[in-house]
Amino acid sequence: MPIVPRELQLPQRRRGITITRQTWAGVGAAILFMLASGAGYRVLAARLARSPSSVPLPRGTLAALPLQIADWSGQDVPLAADVIQATDSDDHINRTYSRRGGREAVSLFVAYGVRPRDLMPHRPEVCYPGAGWTVEGKDEIDVPHGSGELVPCQVHWFSRGGLESQQMCVLNYYIIDGGYCRDVSALRAMAWRFDSGTAYVAQVQIACPVQPTSRSPEEALIGFAAESAPLLRGLLRRASEEAAR
């Protein structure tokens, strides 16, 4: 069973938020801000330029991730051309996955790149506030999947007021050269060690609006992360090996 995050529950008065189109639009706005931002990382950027060992994967590689993952059914959500350009990534996917007749739904965004510097600035704790969300909390969890291996993740809670109050839960982690990583600390360490041997980095963000009539959002996020993480890592490993031949 997935490990339930510690001290992740919000005060009861913040429950009872309904999901609306504006809620999913808020996810899109946060992704857009995430892709367009990057201030504060210029020093690290110079040290995290493309490694000689980096092998770019063909665009469309991530699209091979199945649309059906266990009992989750996926649908592609295309991004605008200017947003895609702003990602500065070598490949990406943006999808929604749902199960139980649509009563549970998550948003999946994955960006892949051979230049770690391009993915470092684009984190939920930076980009959701930049898109108008308020940080409510953060926790670190380890999500086990079928093989028994743990996926170190961060879980973030955000809220946004207004006429229709909204609340969002976001789980994120990185895949660096086939290994799972909780945050950008590994990339920063490599930068300051002048270690540019990274072949590829993928950032994974799974978001879920809070709904009063559904299970707790972290259960949906953890459940989907447990099913999708090994598939994503395996896909990247195989594609990287084939590209290096």
Tab-separated table of C-alpha atoms in Angstrom:
chain	number	residue	atom	x	y	z
A	1	MET	CA	0.000	0.000	0.000
A	2	PRO	CA	1.245	3.516	-0.690
A	3	ILE	CA	2.656	5.446	2.225
A	4	VAL	CA	0.254	8.170	3.295
A	5	PRO	CA	1.954	11.580	3.622
A	6	ARG	CA	2.680	12.838	7.119
A	7	GLU	CA	0.730	15.854	8.394
A	8	LEU	CA	-0.673	16.524	4.955
A	9	GLN	CA	-4.286	17.159	5.869
A	10	LEU	CA	-5.454	20.763	5.667
A	11	PRO	CA	-7.764	22.368	8.253
A	12	GLN	CA	-11.334	21.199	7.852
A	13	ARG	CA	-12.517	24.686	6.944
A	14	ARG	CA	-10.536	24.483	3.709
A	15	ARG	CA	-12.387	21.391	2.566
A	16	GLY	CA	-15.550	21.620	0.513
A	17	ILE	CA	-13.946	23.092	-2.596
A	18	THR	CA	-15.691	22.196	-5.829
A	19	ILE	CA	-13.924	21.341	-9.050
A	20	THR	CA	-14.605	23.727	-11.916
A	21	ARG	CA	-13.215	24.489	-15.333
A	22	GLN	CA	-11.365	27.358	-13.695
A	23	THR	CA	-9.603	24.836	-11.453
A	24	TRP	CA	-8.127	22.962	-14.413
A	25	ALA	CA	-7.418	26.303	-16.062
A	26	GLY	CA	-5.423	27.164	-12.966
A	27	VAL	CA	-3.292	24.079	-13.517
A	28	GLY	CA	-2.652	25.238	-17.072
A	29	ALA	CA	-1.717	28.722	-15.901
A	30	ALA	CA	0.745	27.286	-13.408
A	31	ILE	CA	2.301	25.094	-16.091
A	32	LEU	CA	2.593	28.096	-18.405
A	33	PHE	CA	4.300	30.138	-15.691
A	34	MET	CA	6.524	27.169	-14.916
A	35	LEU	CA	7.630	26.937	-18.516
A	36	ALA	CA	8.239	30.639	-18.969
A	37	SER	CA	10.070	31.406	-15.724
A	38	GLY	CA	13.711	30.811	-14.909
A	39	ALA	CA	15.143	33.786	-13.066
A	40	GLY	CA	17.673	33.049	-10.370
A	41	TYR	CA	19.273	30.066	-12.078
A	42	ARG	CA	21.646	31.720	-14.521
A	43	VAL	CA	24.754	30.838	-12.528
A	44	LEU	CA	23.790	27.189	-12.352
A	45	ALA	CA	22.696	27.235	-15.974
A	46	ALA	CA	26.210	27.767	-17.234
A	47	ARG	CA	27.346	24.727	-15.294
A	48	LEU	CA	24.467	22.547	-16.347
A	49	ALA	CA	24.801	23.003	-20.069
A	50	ARG	CA	24.451	20.038	-22.320
A	51	SER	CA	26.762	17.174	-21.423
A	52	PRO	CA	28.871	15.443	-24.096
A	53	SER	CA	27.247	12.204	-22.924
A	54	SER	CA	23.731	13.540	-23.461
A	55	VAL	CA	21.687	11.782	-26.108
A	56	PRO	CA	18.506	13.628	-27.148
A	57	LEU	CA	15.461	11.469	-27.595
A	58	PRO	CA	13.216	11.968	-30.619
A	59	ARG	CA	10.217	14.207	-30.042
A	60	GLY	CA	7.197	12.041	-29.436
A	61	THR	CA	9.048	9.524	-27.267
A	62	LEU	CA	6.945	10.313	-24.204
A	63	ALA	CA	3.772	9.896	-26.244
A	64	ALA	CA	4.434	6.151	-26.084
A	65	LEU	CA	3.338	6.188	-22.451
A	66	PRO	CA	0.115	4.149	-22.492
A	67	LEU	CA	-3.175	5.988	-22.367
A	68	GLN	CA	-4.487	3.095	-20.286
A	69	ILE	CA	-2.473	2.666	-17.067
A	70	ALA	CA	-4.039	0.065	-14.780
A	71	ASP	CA	-7.593	1.388	-14.257
A	72	TRP	CA	-6.662	4.942	-15.287
A	73	SER	CA	-7.810	6.094	-18.747
A	74	GLY	CA	-5.849	8.956	-20.303
A	75	GLN	CA	-6.509	11.716	-22.787
A	76	ASP	CA	-3.977	14.057	-24.380
A	77	VAL	CA	-4.410	17.761	-23.666
A	78	PRO	CA	-2.477	19.672	-26.361
A	79	LEU	CA	-0.495	22.730	-25.344
A	80	ALA	CA	-0.365	25.890	-27.437
A	81	ALA	CA	2.623	26.276	-29.753
A	82	ASP	CA	4.075	29.183	-27.788
A	83	VAL	CA	3.817	27.200	-24.565
A	84	ILE	CA	5.580	24.237	-26.142
A	85	GLN	CA	8.360	26.533	-27.316
A	86	ALA	CA	8.665	27.993	-23.828
A	87	THR	CA	9.281	24.558	-22.326
A	88	ASP	CA	12.733	24.441	-23.919
A	89	SER	CA	12.403	20.692	-23.445
A	90	ASP	CA	13.235	17.967	-25.900
A	91	ASP	CA	9.910	16.245	-25.366
A	92	HIS	CA	6.804	16.531	-23.204
A	93	ILE	CA	3.330	15.162	-22.614
A	94	ASN	CA	0.325	16.846	-21.037
A	95	ARG	CA	-2.626	14.587	-20.206
A	96	THR	CA	-5.533	13.957	-17.908
A	97	TYR	CA	-6.174	10.489	-16.496
A	98	SER	CA	-9.391	9.415	-14.806
A	99	ARG	CA	-10.940	6.336	-13.249
A	100	ARG	CA	-14.085	5.225	-11.435
A	101	GLY	CA	-16.269	6.666	-14.141
A	102	GLY	CA	-14.496	10.009	-14.025
A	103	ARG	CA	-15.035	10.492	-10.288
A	104	GLU	CA	-11.256	10.603	-9.810
A	105	ALA	CA	-9.063	12.577	-12.205
A	106	VAL	CA	-5.465	13.756	-12.257
A	107	SER	CA	-3.448	15.948	-14.594
A	108	LEU	CA	-0.068	14.597	-15.753
A	109	PHE	CA	2.695	16.809	-17.139
A	110	VAL	CA	6.104	15.342	-18.003
A	111	ALA	CA	8.980	17.334	-19.506
A	112	TYR	CA	12.171	15.668	-20.718
A	113	GLY	CA	15.474	17.350	-21.519
A	114	VAL	CA	19.179	16.709	-21.941
A	115	ARG	CA	19.986	20.093	-20.362
A	116	PRO	CA	19.177	19.895	-16.642
A	117	ARG	CA	19.414	23.685	-16.400
A	118	ASP	CA	16.197	24.047	-18.411
A	119	LEU	CA	14.091	22.043	-15.960
A	120	MET	CA	15.503	23.352	-12.685
A	121	PRO	CA	13.531	26.611	-12.438
A	122	HIS	CA	10.206	24.991	-13.247
A	123	ARG	CA	8.953	23.645	-9.923
A	124	PRO	CA	5.491	23.640	-8.360
A	125	GLU	CA	6.568	25.648	-5.309
A	126	VAL	CA	7.781	28.425	-7.622
A	127	CYS	CA	5.327	28.327	-10.466
A	128	TYR	CA	1.970	27.820	-8.790
A	129	PRO	CA	2.456	30.908	-6.577
A	130	GLY	CA	3.595	32.746	-9.699
A	131	ALA	CA	0.268	31.826	-11.291
A	132	GLY	CA	-1.737	33.187	-8.363
A	133	TRP	CA	-1.915	30.209	-5.988
A	134	THR	CA	-1.117	30.355	-2.256
A	135	VAL	CA	1.173	27.725	-0.722
A	136	GLU	CA	-0.663	25.790	1.996
A	137	GLY	CA	1.882	23.096	2.757
A	138	LYS	CA	4.451	20.617	1.492
A	139	ASP	CA	5.486	17.126	2.499
A	140	GLU	CA	8.007	14.509	1.418
A	141	ILE	CA	6.777	10.989	0.805
A	142	ASP	CA	8.075	7.723	-0.628
A	143	VAL	CA	5.687	5.966	-2.988
A	144	PRO	CA	6.250	2.202	-3.438
A	145	HIS	CA	5.331	0.535	-6.709
A	146	GLY	CA	4.939	-3.078	-7.777
A	147	SER	CA	8.625	-4.010	-7.637
A	148	GLY	CA	8.897	-2.778	-4.060
A	149	GLU	CA	11.110	0.140	-5.040
A	150	LEU	CA	10.316	3.548	-3.577
A	151	VAL	CA	9.742	6.704	-5.597
A	152	PRO	CA	10.799	9.745	-3.523
A	153	CYS	CA	8.320	12.558	-4.139
A	154	GLN	CA	7.165	15.910	-2.879
A	155	VAL	CA	3.496	16.728	-2.356
A	156	HIS	CA	2.393	20.365	-2.445
A	157	TRP	CA	-0.904	21.941	-1.399
A	158	PHE	CA	-2.099	25.189	-2.973
A	159	SER	CA	-5.247	27.269	-2.683
A	160	ARG	CA	-6.708	30.234	-4.515
A	161	GLY	CA	-9.524	32.500	-3.352
A	162	GLY	CA	-12.086	34.510	-5.224
A	163	LEU	CA	-15.711	33.893	-6.074
A	164	GLU	CA	-14.989	30.205	-6.551
A	165	SER	CA	-12.313	29.111	-4.102
A	166	GLN	CA	-10.059	26.400	-5.434
A	167	GLN	CA	-7.616	23.997	-3.892
A	168	MET	CA	-4.962	21.905	-5.627
A	169	CYS	CA	-2.690	19.058	-4.601
A	170	VAL	CA	0.454	18.472	-6.701
A	171	LEU	CA	2.890	15.548	-6.534
A	172	ASN	CA	6.227	15.873	-8.317
A	173	TYR	CA	9.524	14.054	-8.742
A	174	TYR	CA	12.390	13.732	-11.229
A	175	ILE	CA	13.877	10.873	-13.209
A	176	ILE	CA	17.614	11.462	-13.689
A	177	ASP	CA	19.476	8.933	-15.832
A	178	GLY	CA	17.053	6.198	-14.823
A	179	GLY	CA	16.998	7.017	-11.114
A	180	TYR	CA	14.237	8.644	-9.106
A	181	CYS	CA	14.940	11.951	-7.363
A	182	ARG	CA	12.707	13.902	-4.983
A	183	ASP	CA	13.759	17.435	-5.944
A	184	VAL	CA	16.410	19.504	-7.730
A	185	SER	CA	19.012	18.981	-5.003
A	186	ALA	CA	20.785	16.326	-7.076
A	187	LEU	CA	21.015	18.689	-10.043
A	188	ARG	CA	22.333	21.495	-7.873
A	189	ALA	CA	24.935	19.196	-6.356
A	190	MET	CA	26.074	18.174	-9.814
A	191	ALA	CA	26.307	21.797	-10.856
A	192	TRP	CA	28.500	22.851	-7.966
A	193	ARG	CA	30.681	19.762	-8.415
A	194	PHE	CA	31.025	20.702	-12.095
A	195	ASP	CA	29.622	17.279	-12.880
A	196	SER	CA	28.016	17.517	-16.313
A	197	GLY	CA	27.687	13.802	-16.937
A	198	THR	CA	23.897	13.722	-16.861
A	199	ALA	CA	22.436	12.098	-19.964
A	200	TYR	CA	18.810	13.122	-19.404
A	201	VAL	CA	16.362	14.525	-16.869
A	202	ALA	CA	12.581	14.251	-16.775
A	203	GLN	CA	10.329	16.179	-14.427
A	204	VAL	CA	6.986	14.632	-13.519
A	205	GLN	CA	4.070	16.641	-12.121
A	206	ILE	CA	0.749	15.052	-11.174
A	207	ALA	CA	-1.985	17.443	-10.052
A	208	CYS	CA	-5.419	16.854	-8.595
A	209	PRO	CA	-8.123	19.377	-7.647
A	210	VAL	CA	-9.682	18.888	-4.222
A	211	GLN	CA	-13.296	17.745	-4.349
A	212	PRO	CA	-15.524	17.326	-1.295
A	213	THR	CA	-17.344	14.325	-2.756
A	214	SER	CA	-14.263	12.272	-3.689
A	215	ARG	CA	-11.507	10.498	-1.848
A	216	SER	CA	-8.630	12.548	-0.531
A	217	PRO	CA	-6.623	13.920	-3.458
A	218	GLU	CA	-3.311	12.559	-2.188
A	219	GLU	CA	-4.703	9.023	-2.472
A	220	ALA	CA	-5.420	9.577	-6.162
A	221	LEU	CA	-1.995	11.150	-6.732
A	222	ILE	CA	-0.143	8.381	-4.908
A	223	GLY	CA	-2.151	5.680	-6.658
A	224	PHE	CA	-1.451	7.106	-10.103
A	225	ALA	CA	2.223	7.775	-9.314
A	226	ALA	CA	2.686	4.170	-8.184
A	227	GLU	CA	1.259	2.850	-11.453
A	228	SER	CA	2.885	5.326	-13.842
A	229	ALA	CA	6.397	5.842	-12.422
A	230	PRO	CA	7.884	2.478	-13.499
A	231	LEU	CA	6.329	2.854	-16.953
A	232	LEU	CA	7.840	6.306	-17.407
A	233	ARG	CA	11.259	5.238	-16.208
A	234	GLY	CA	11.262	2.135	-18.386
A	235	LEU	CA	10.196	4.167	-21.416
A	236	LEU	CA	13.018	6.676	-20.914
A	237	ARG	CA	15.609	3.967	-20.306
A	238	ARG	CA	14.738	2.065	-23.461
A	239	ALA	CA	14.589	5.197	-25.589
A	240	SER	CA	17.920	6.433	-24.215
A	241	GLU	CA	19.610	3.104	-24.899
A	242	GLU	CA	18.254	2.990	-28.441
A	243	ALA	CA	19.281	6.591	-29.137
A	244	ALA	CA	22.823	5.886	-27.938
A	245	ARG	CA	23.341	3.015	-30.366
